[in-house]
CSV table of C-alpha atoms in Angstrom, one decimal:
chain,number,residue,atom,x,y,z
A,1,MET,CA,-3.2,36.6,-3.1
A,2,ILE,CA,-3.5,35.9,0.5
A,3,PRO,CA,-7.4,34.7,1.7
A,4,PRO,CA,-8.2,37.5,4.3
A,5,ASP,CA,-8.0,35.5,7.4
A,6,ALA,CA,-4.7,33.7,6.8
A,7,SER,CA,-1.3,34.8,7.3
A,8,ALA,CA,2.0,35.4,4.9
A,9,ALA,CA,3.3,32.2,7.0
A,10,PHE,CA,0.3,30.0,6.3
A,11,VAL,CA,0.7,31.2,2.7
A,12,ALA,CA,4.2,29.8,3.0
A,13,ASP,CA,3.9,26.8,3.9
A,14,MET,CA,0.9,25.6,2.1
A,15,GLU,CA,3.5,26.2,-1.2
A,16,GLU,CA,6.0,24.3,0.3
A,17,VAL,CA,3.2,21.6,1.3
A,18,LEU,CA,1.9,21.8,-2.1
A,19,GLU,CA,5.3,21.9,-3.5
A,20,VAL,CA,5.5,17.8,-2.7
A,21,TYR,CA,2.4,16.8,-3.8
A,22,HIS,CA,3.5,18.3,-7.3
A,23,ARG,CA,7.0,16.7,-7.3
A,24,PRO,CA,7.7,13.4,-9.4
A,25,ARG,CA,6.9,10.0,-9.0
A,26,ASP,CA,10.5,8.5,-7.3
A,27,PRO,CA,10.3,5.1,-5.6
A,28,GLU,CA,13.2,6.2,-3.7
A,29,ARG,CA,11.8,8.0,-1.8
A,30,PRO,CA,7.6,7.2,-2.3
A,31,LEU,CA,5.2,9.8,-1.0
A,32,VAL,CA,2.5,8.3,1.8
A,33,CYS,CA,-0.3,10.4,3.0
A,34,LEU,CA,-1.1,9.5,6.9
A,35,ASP,CA,-4.5,9.9,8.2
A,36,GLU,CA,-7.0,8.6,11.1
A,37,THR,CA,-10.1,8.6,12.4
A,38,SER,CA,-12.7,6.3,14.7
A,39,LYS,CA,-15.2,4.2,14.0
A,40,GLN,CA,-18.4,3.1,16.2
A,41,LEU,CA,-18.9,-0.3,15.5
A,42,ILE,CA,-22.8,-1.2,16.6
A,43,VAL,CA,-24.8,-4.5,16.8
A,44,GLU,CA,-28.4,-5.0,15.3
A,45,THR,CA,-30.8,-4.9,17.9
A,46,ARG,CA,-33.4,-6.7,15.4
A,47,ALA,CA,-32.4,-8.8,12.4
A,48,PRO,CA,-32.7,-7.0,9.2
A,49,ILE,CA,-35.5,-8.2,6.6
A,50,PRO,CA,-33.9,-9.1,3.5
A,51,ALA,CA,-33.7,-7.6,0.1
A,52,LYS,CA,-36.8,-9.1,-2.6
A,53,PRO,CA,-37.4,-8.4,-5.9
A,54,GLY,CA,-37.8,-4.8,-6.5
A,55,GLN,CA,-37.5,-3.8,-3.2
A,56,PRO,CA,-34.5,-3.2,-1.0
A,57,ALA,CA,-33.6,-4.2,2.0
A,58,ARG,CA,-34.5,-2.6,5.4
A,59,HIS,CA,-32.2,-2.5,8.9
A,60,ASP,CA,-34.0,-0.6,11.8
A,61,TYR,CA,-32.4,2.3,13.0
A,62,GLU,CA,-32.5,0.9,16.6
A,63,TYR,CA,-28.8,-0.1,17.2
A,64,GLU,CA,-26.7,-0.4,20.0
A,65,ARG,CA,-23.4,0.7,20.3
A,66,ASN,CA,-20.2,-2.0,20.6
A,67,GLY,CA,-17.0,-0.5,21.6
A,68,VAL,CA,-14.8,2.5,19.1
A,69,ALA,CA,-12.3,0.8,16.5
A,70,ASN,CA,-9.3,4.0,15.1
A,71,LEU,CA,-8.7,3.4,11.0
A,72,PHE,CA,-4.9,4.3,10.5
A,73,MET,CA,-5.2,5.6,6.6
A,74,MET,CA,-2.4,5.3,4.5
A,75,PHE,CA,-1.7,6.3,0.8
A,76,ALA,CA,1.3,6.3,-1.5
A,77,PRO,CA,-1.2,7.9,-4.9
A,78,LEU,CA,2.0,7.9,-7.1
A,79,GLU,CA,2.4,4.2,-6.2
A,80,GLY,CA,-1.4,3.1,-6.8
A,81,TRP,CA,-1.3,2.2,-3.2
A,82,ARG,CA,-2.9,2.2,0.4
A,83,HIS,CA,-3.8,0.5,3.0
A,84,VAL,CA,-6.2,0.8,6.2
A,85,LYS,CA,-4.8,-0.9,9.5
A,86,VAL,CA,-7.8,-1.4,12.4
A,87,THR,CA,-6.3,-0.5,16.0
A,88,ASP,CA,-8.0,-0.4,19.1
A,89,ARG,CA,-7.1,2.4,20.0
A,90,HIS,CA,-4.5,5.9,18.6
A,91,THR,CA,-1.9,6.6,21.0
A,92,ALA,CA,1.4,7.3,20.8
A,93,ILE,CA,2.7,3.5,20.1
A,94,ASP,CA,-0.4,2.8,17.7
A,95,TYR,CA,1.0,5.6,15.5
A,96,ALA,CA,4.6,3.9,16.4
A,97,HIS,CA,4.1,0.4,15.7
A,98,VAL,CA,2.0,2.2,12.2
A,99,LEU,CA,5.1,3.7,10.9
A,100,ARG,CA,7.4,0.5,11.5
A,101,GLU,CA,4.8,-1.6,9.5
A,102,LEU,CA,4.9,1.7,6.8
A,103,SER,CA,8.7,1.3,6.8
A,104,ASP,CA,9.7,-2.6,7.3
A,105,VAL,CA,7.0,-4.2,5.7
A,106,HIS,CA,5.6,-1.6,2.8
A,107,PHE,CA,8.6,0.2,1.8
A,108,PRO,CA,11.5,-1.3,2.6
A,109,ASP,CA,13.4,-0.6,-0.2
A,110,ALA,CA,12.5,3.3,-0.1
A,111,ALA,CA,15.9,5.8,1.0
A,112,LYS,CA,13.4,8.1,2.4
A,113,ILE,CA,9.3,7.8,3.0
A,114,VAL,CA,7.9,11.2,2.6
A,115,LEU,CA,4.7,11.6,5.1
A,116,VAL,CA,1.9,14.4,5.2
A,117,GLN,CA,0.3,14.2,8.2
A,118,ASP,CA,-1.7,16.2,10.2
A,119,ASN,CA,-0.7,17.4,13.7
A,120,LEU,CA,-1.7,15.4,15.9
A,121,ASN,CA,0.3,16.0,19.3
A,122,THR,CA,1.3,11.5,18.6
A,123,HIS,CA,2.6,12.5,15.5
A,124,LYS,CA,6.1,13.2,17.0
A,125,PRO,CA,9.4,11.8,17.0
A,126,ALA,CA,9.3,10.9,20.7
A,127,SER,CA,6.3,8.3,19.8
A,128,LEU,CA,9.0,6.5,18.3
A,129,TYR,CA,10.6,6.5,21.4
A,130,GLU,CA,8.1,5.7,23.7
A,131,ALA,CA,7.2,2.6,21.9
A,132,PHE,CA,10.4,1.4,21.3
A,133,PRO,CA,14.5,1.4,22.3
A,134,ALA,CA,16.5,4.7,21.4
A,135,ALA,CA,18.6,3.1,18.4
A,136,GLU,CA,15.1,1.4,16.7
A,137,ALA,CA,13.3,5.0,17.1
A,138,ARG,CA,16.6,6.6,15.9
A,139,ARG,CA,16.4,4.2,12.9
A,140,LEU,CA,12.6,4.7,11.8
A,141,VAL,CA,13.3,8.6,12.5
A,142,GLU,CA,15.8,8.4,9.4
A,143,ARG,CA,13.6,6.5,7.2
A,144,PHE,CA,11.2,9.5,7.3
A,145,GLY,CA,11.2,13.1,5.6
A,146,ARG,CA,7.5,14.1,7.1
A,147,VAL,CA,5.1,17.2,6.0
A,148,SER,CA,2.5,17.8,8.2
A,149,ARG,CA,-0.8,19.5,7.7
A,150,ARG,CA,-2.9,20.9,10.1
A,151,ASP,CA,-6.0,21.5,8.3
A,152,CYS,CA,-6.7,23.9,4.7
A,153,THR,CA,-8.5,26.8,7.2
A,154,SER,CA,-5.9,26.8,10.4
A,155,GLY,CA,-2.9,26.4,8.2
A,156,PHE,CA,0.3,24.0,7.2
A,157,SER,CA,3.4,23.5,9.1
A,158,GLN,CA,6.5,21.8,8.1
A,159,ASN,CA,8.4,19.3,10.4
A,160,TRP,CA,10.6,16.8,10.6
A,161,THR,CA,12.2,16.9,7.6
């Protein structure tokens, strides 16, 4: 049954993504989920009071902002593998370098990596061409079969297969 606020295209695209999640493990085509988030970095302004028997440590609510870090989170559920890459920013260049690391360091023997990720503006083949010479960018594009998802409420779309 199609939810009232969803279209038939939404359901078709969602079923396509869900089918990817039901594929059996294939070491030649590992399924890797990629997401990112930013994390505020803070500095304590007062020293915490250490724990004592029967009393937990106490931390003051006051803190000083100390910038933001970006976390690229990679997870290959059928491989039992996960990795977090911390970067200063989340740009197309950062994304491209994460893909190259995923390809060449973490899954160098895979024929193709099935990449499930959201549809951010940096999650495009153009990011690879922005970061690397054309031949290297093309090599990386061909290493990935990509399934993109928007989110659970707005639908799914498949790109870059």
